[in-house]
PDB file of C-alpha atoms in Angstrom:
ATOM      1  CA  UNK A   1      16.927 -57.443 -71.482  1.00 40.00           C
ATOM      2  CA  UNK A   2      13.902 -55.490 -69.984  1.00 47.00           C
ATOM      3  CA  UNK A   3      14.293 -54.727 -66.054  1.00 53.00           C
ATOM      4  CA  UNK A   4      11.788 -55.673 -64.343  1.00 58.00           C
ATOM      5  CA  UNK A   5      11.317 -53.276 -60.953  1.00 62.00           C
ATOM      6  CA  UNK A   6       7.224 -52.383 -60.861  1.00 75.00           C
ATOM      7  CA  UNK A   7       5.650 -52.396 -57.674  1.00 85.00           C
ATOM      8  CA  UNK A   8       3.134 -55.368 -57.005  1.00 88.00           C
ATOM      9  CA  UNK A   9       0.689 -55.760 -54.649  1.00 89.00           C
ATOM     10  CA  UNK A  10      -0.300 -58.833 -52.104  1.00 89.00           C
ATOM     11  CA  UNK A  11      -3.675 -58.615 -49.970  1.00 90.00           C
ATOM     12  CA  UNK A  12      -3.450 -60.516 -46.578  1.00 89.00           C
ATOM     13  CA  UNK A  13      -6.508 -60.592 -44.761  1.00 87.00           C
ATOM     14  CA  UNK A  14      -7.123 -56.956 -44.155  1.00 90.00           C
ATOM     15  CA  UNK A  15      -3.341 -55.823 -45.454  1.00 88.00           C
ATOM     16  CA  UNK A  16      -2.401 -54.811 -48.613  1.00 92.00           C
ATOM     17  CA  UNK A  17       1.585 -55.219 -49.054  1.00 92.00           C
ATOM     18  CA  UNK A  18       3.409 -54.120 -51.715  1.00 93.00           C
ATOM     19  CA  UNK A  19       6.595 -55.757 -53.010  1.00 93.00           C
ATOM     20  CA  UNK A  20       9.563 -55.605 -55.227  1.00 93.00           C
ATOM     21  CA  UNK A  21      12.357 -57.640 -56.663  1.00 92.00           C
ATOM     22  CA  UNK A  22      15.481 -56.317 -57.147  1.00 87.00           C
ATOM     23  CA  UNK A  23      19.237 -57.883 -59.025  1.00 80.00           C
ATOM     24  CA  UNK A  24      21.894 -56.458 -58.143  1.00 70.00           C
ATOM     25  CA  UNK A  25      24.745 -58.352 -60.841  1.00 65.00           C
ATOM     26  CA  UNK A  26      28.022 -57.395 -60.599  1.00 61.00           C
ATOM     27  CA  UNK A  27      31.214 -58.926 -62.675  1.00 62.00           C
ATOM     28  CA  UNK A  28      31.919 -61.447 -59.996  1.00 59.00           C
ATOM     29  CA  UNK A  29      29.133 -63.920 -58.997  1.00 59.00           C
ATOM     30  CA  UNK A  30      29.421 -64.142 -55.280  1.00 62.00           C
ATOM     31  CA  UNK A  31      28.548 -60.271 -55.200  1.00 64.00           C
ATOM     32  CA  UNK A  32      25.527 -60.600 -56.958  1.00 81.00           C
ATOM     33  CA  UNK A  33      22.124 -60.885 -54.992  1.00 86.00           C
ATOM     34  CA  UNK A  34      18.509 -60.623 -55.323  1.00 91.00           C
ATOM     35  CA  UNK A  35      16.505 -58.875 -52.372  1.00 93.00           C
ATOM     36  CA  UNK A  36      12.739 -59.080 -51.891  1.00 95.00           C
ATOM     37  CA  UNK A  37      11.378 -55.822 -50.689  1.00 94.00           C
ATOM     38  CA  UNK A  38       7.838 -55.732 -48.829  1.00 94.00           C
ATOM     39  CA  UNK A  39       6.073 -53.035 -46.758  1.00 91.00           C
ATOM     40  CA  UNK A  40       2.306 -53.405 -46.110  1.00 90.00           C
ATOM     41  CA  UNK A  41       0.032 -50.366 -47.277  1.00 88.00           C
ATOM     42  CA  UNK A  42      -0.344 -47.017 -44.544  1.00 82.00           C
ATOM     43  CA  UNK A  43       1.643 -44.479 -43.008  1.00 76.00           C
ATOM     44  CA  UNK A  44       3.825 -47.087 -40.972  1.00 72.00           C
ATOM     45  CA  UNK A  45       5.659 -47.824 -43.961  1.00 77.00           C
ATOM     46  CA  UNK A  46       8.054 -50.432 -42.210  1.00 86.00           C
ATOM     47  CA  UNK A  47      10.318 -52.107 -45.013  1.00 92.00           C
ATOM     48  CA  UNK A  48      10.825 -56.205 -44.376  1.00 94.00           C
ATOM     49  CA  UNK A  49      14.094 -56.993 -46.698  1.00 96.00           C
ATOM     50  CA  UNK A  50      14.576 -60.707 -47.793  1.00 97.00           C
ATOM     51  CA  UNK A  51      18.633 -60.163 -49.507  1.00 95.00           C
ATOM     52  CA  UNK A  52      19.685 -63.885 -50.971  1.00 94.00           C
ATOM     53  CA  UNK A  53      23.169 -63.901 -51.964  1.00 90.00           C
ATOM     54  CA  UNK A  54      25.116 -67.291 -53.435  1.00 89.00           C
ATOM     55  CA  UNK A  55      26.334 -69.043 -50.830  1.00 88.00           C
ATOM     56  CA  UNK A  56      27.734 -72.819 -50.868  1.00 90.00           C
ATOM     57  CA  UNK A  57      25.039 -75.034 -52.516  1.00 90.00           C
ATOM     58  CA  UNK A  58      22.845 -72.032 -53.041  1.00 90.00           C
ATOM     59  CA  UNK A  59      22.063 -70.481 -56.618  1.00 87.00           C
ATOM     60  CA  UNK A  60      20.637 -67.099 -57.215  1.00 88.00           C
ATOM     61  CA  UNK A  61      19.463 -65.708 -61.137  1.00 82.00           C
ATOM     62  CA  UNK A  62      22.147 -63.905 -62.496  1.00 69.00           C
ATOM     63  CA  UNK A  63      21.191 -64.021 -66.820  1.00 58.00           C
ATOM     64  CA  UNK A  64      22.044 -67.915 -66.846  1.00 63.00           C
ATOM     65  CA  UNK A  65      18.504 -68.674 -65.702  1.00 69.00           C
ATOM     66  CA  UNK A  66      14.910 -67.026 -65.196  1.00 81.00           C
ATOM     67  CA  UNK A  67      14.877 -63.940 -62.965  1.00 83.00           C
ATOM     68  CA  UNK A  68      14.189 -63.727 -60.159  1.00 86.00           C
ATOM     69  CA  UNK A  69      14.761 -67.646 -59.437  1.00 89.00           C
ATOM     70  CA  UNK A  70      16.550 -69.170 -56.040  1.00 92.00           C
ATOM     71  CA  UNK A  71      17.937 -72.632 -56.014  1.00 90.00           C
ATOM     72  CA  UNK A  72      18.929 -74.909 -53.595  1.00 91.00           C
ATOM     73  CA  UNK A  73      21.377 -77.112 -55.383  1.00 89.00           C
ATOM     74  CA  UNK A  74      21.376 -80.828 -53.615  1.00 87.00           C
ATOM     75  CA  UNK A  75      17.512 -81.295 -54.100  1.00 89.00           C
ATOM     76  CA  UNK A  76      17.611 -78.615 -56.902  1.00 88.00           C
ATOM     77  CA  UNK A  77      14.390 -77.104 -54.932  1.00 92.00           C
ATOM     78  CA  UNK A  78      13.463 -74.292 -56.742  1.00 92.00           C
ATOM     79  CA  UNK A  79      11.378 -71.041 -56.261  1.00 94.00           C
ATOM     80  CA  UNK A  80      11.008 -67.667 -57.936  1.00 93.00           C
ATOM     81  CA  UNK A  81      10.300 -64.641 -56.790  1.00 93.00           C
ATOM     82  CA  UNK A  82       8.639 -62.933 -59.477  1.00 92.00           C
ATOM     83  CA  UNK A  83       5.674 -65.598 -57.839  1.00 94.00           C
ATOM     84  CA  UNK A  84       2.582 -64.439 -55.582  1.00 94.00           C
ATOM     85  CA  UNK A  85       2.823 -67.872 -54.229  1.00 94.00           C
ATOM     86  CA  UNK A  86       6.335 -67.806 -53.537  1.00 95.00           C
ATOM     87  CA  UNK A  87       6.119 -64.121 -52.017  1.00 95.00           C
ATOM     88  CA  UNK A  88       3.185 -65.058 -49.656  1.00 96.00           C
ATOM     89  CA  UNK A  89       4.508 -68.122 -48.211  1.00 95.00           C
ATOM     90  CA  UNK A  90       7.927 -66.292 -47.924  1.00 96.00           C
ATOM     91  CA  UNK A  91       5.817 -62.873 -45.800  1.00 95.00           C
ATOM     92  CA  UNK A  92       4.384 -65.703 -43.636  1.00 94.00           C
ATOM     93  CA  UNK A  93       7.472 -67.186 -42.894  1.00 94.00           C
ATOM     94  CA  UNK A  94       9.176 -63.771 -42.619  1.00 94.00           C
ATOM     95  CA  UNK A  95       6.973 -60.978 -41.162  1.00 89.00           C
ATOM     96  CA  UNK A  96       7.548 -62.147 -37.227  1.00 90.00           C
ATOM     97  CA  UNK A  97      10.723 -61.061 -37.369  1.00 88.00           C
ATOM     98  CA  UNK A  98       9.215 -57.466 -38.019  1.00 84.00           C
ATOM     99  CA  UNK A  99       8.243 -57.811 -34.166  1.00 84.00           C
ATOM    100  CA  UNK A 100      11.705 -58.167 -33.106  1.00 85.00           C
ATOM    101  CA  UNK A 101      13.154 -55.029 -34.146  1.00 83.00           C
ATOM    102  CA  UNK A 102       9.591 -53.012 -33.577  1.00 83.00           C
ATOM    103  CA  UNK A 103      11.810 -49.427 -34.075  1.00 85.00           C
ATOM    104  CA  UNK A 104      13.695 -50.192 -37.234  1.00 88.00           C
ATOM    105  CA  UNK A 105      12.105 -48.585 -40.417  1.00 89.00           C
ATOM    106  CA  UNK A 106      13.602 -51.517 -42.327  1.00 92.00           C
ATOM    107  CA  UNK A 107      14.646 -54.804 -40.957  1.00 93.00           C
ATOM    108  CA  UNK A 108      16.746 -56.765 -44.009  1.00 94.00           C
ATOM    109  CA  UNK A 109      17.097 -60.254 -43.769  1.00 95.00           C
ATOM    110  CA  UNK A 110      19.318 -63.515 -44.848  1.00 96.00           C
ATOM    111  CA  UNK A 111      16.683 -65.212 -46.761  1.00 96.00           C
ATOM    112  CA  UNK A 112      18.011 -68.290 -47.165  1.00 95.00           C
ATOM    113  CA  UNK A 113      16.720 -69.487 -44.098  1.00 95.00           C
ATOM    114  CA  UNK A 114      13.257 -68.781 -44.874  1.00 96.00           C
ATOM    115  CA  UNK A 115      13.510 -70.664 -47.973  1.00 95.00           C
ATOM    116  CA  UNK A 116      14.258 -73.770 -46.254  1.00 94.00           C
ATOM    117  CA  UNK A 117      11.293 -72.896 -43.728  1.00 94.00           C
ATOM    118  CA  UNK A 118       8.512 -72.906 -46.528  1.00 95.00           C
ATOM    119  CA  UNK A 119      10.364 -75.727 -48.642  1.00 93.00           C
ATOM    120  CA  UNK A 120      10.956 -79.058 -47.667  1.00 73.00           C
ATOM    121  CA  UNK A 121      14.223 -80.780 -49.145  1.00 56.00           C
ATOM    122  CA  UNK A 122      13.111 -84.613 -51.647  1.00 49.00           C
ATOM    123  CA  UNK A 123      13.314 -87.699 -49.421  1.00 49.00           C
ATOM    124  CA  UNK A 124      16.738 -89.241 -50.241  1.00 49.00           C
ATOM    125  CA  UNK A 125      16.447 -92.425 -52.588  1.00 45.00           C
TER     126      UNK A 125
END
């Protein structure tokens, strides 16, 4: 399998970002994680890490599905982050919390509660 680690970019409004995706697999599951990696263009190159780890009803990509894919198992709500889309609404969600630790150089992050801010579990039956 080819890794996947190139640098992308996002423009918002006047701010170029720049982002990665990272696995980190190990033999057991529950140490694997994926982090999201942003930092907008310029010489304050503050880092905004999104780390999702598995956690109960919570399903990270570890070779048994896409890369880069998060899933929330009782709705089976679903998002990548290999996706512009996904990445953007996950920044907006996200990047306050870069004004709450204004010193830190990187400020990392449980991201599972940002996924449930930008999705909205199905309407039980």
């Amino acid at each position: 399998m080819r890794k996947n680690h190139r640098l992308r970019r996002l423009v918002v409004g006047d701010t170029t970002w720049h982002w990665t995706v990272r696995q980190r697999s190990r033999v057991a599951y529950d140490h694997c994680h994926l982090k999201l990696t942003l930092y907008p263009e310029g010489p304050r190159r503050r880092r905004l890490v999104l780390r999702f780890s598995p956690a109960e009803n919570r399903a990270v990509s570890n070779c048994y599905f896409d890369a880069g894919a998060l899933v929330r198992l009782p709705d089976h709500t679903y998002l990548n982050l290999y996706k512009p889309s996904t990445v953007r609404r996950l920044l907006d969600a996200a990047a306050p919390s870069l004004d709450r630790a204004p010193s830190a150089h990187t400020v990392e992050l449980d991201g599972w509660p940002y996924f449930d801010a930008i999705t909205e579990p199905a309407a039980s039956a």
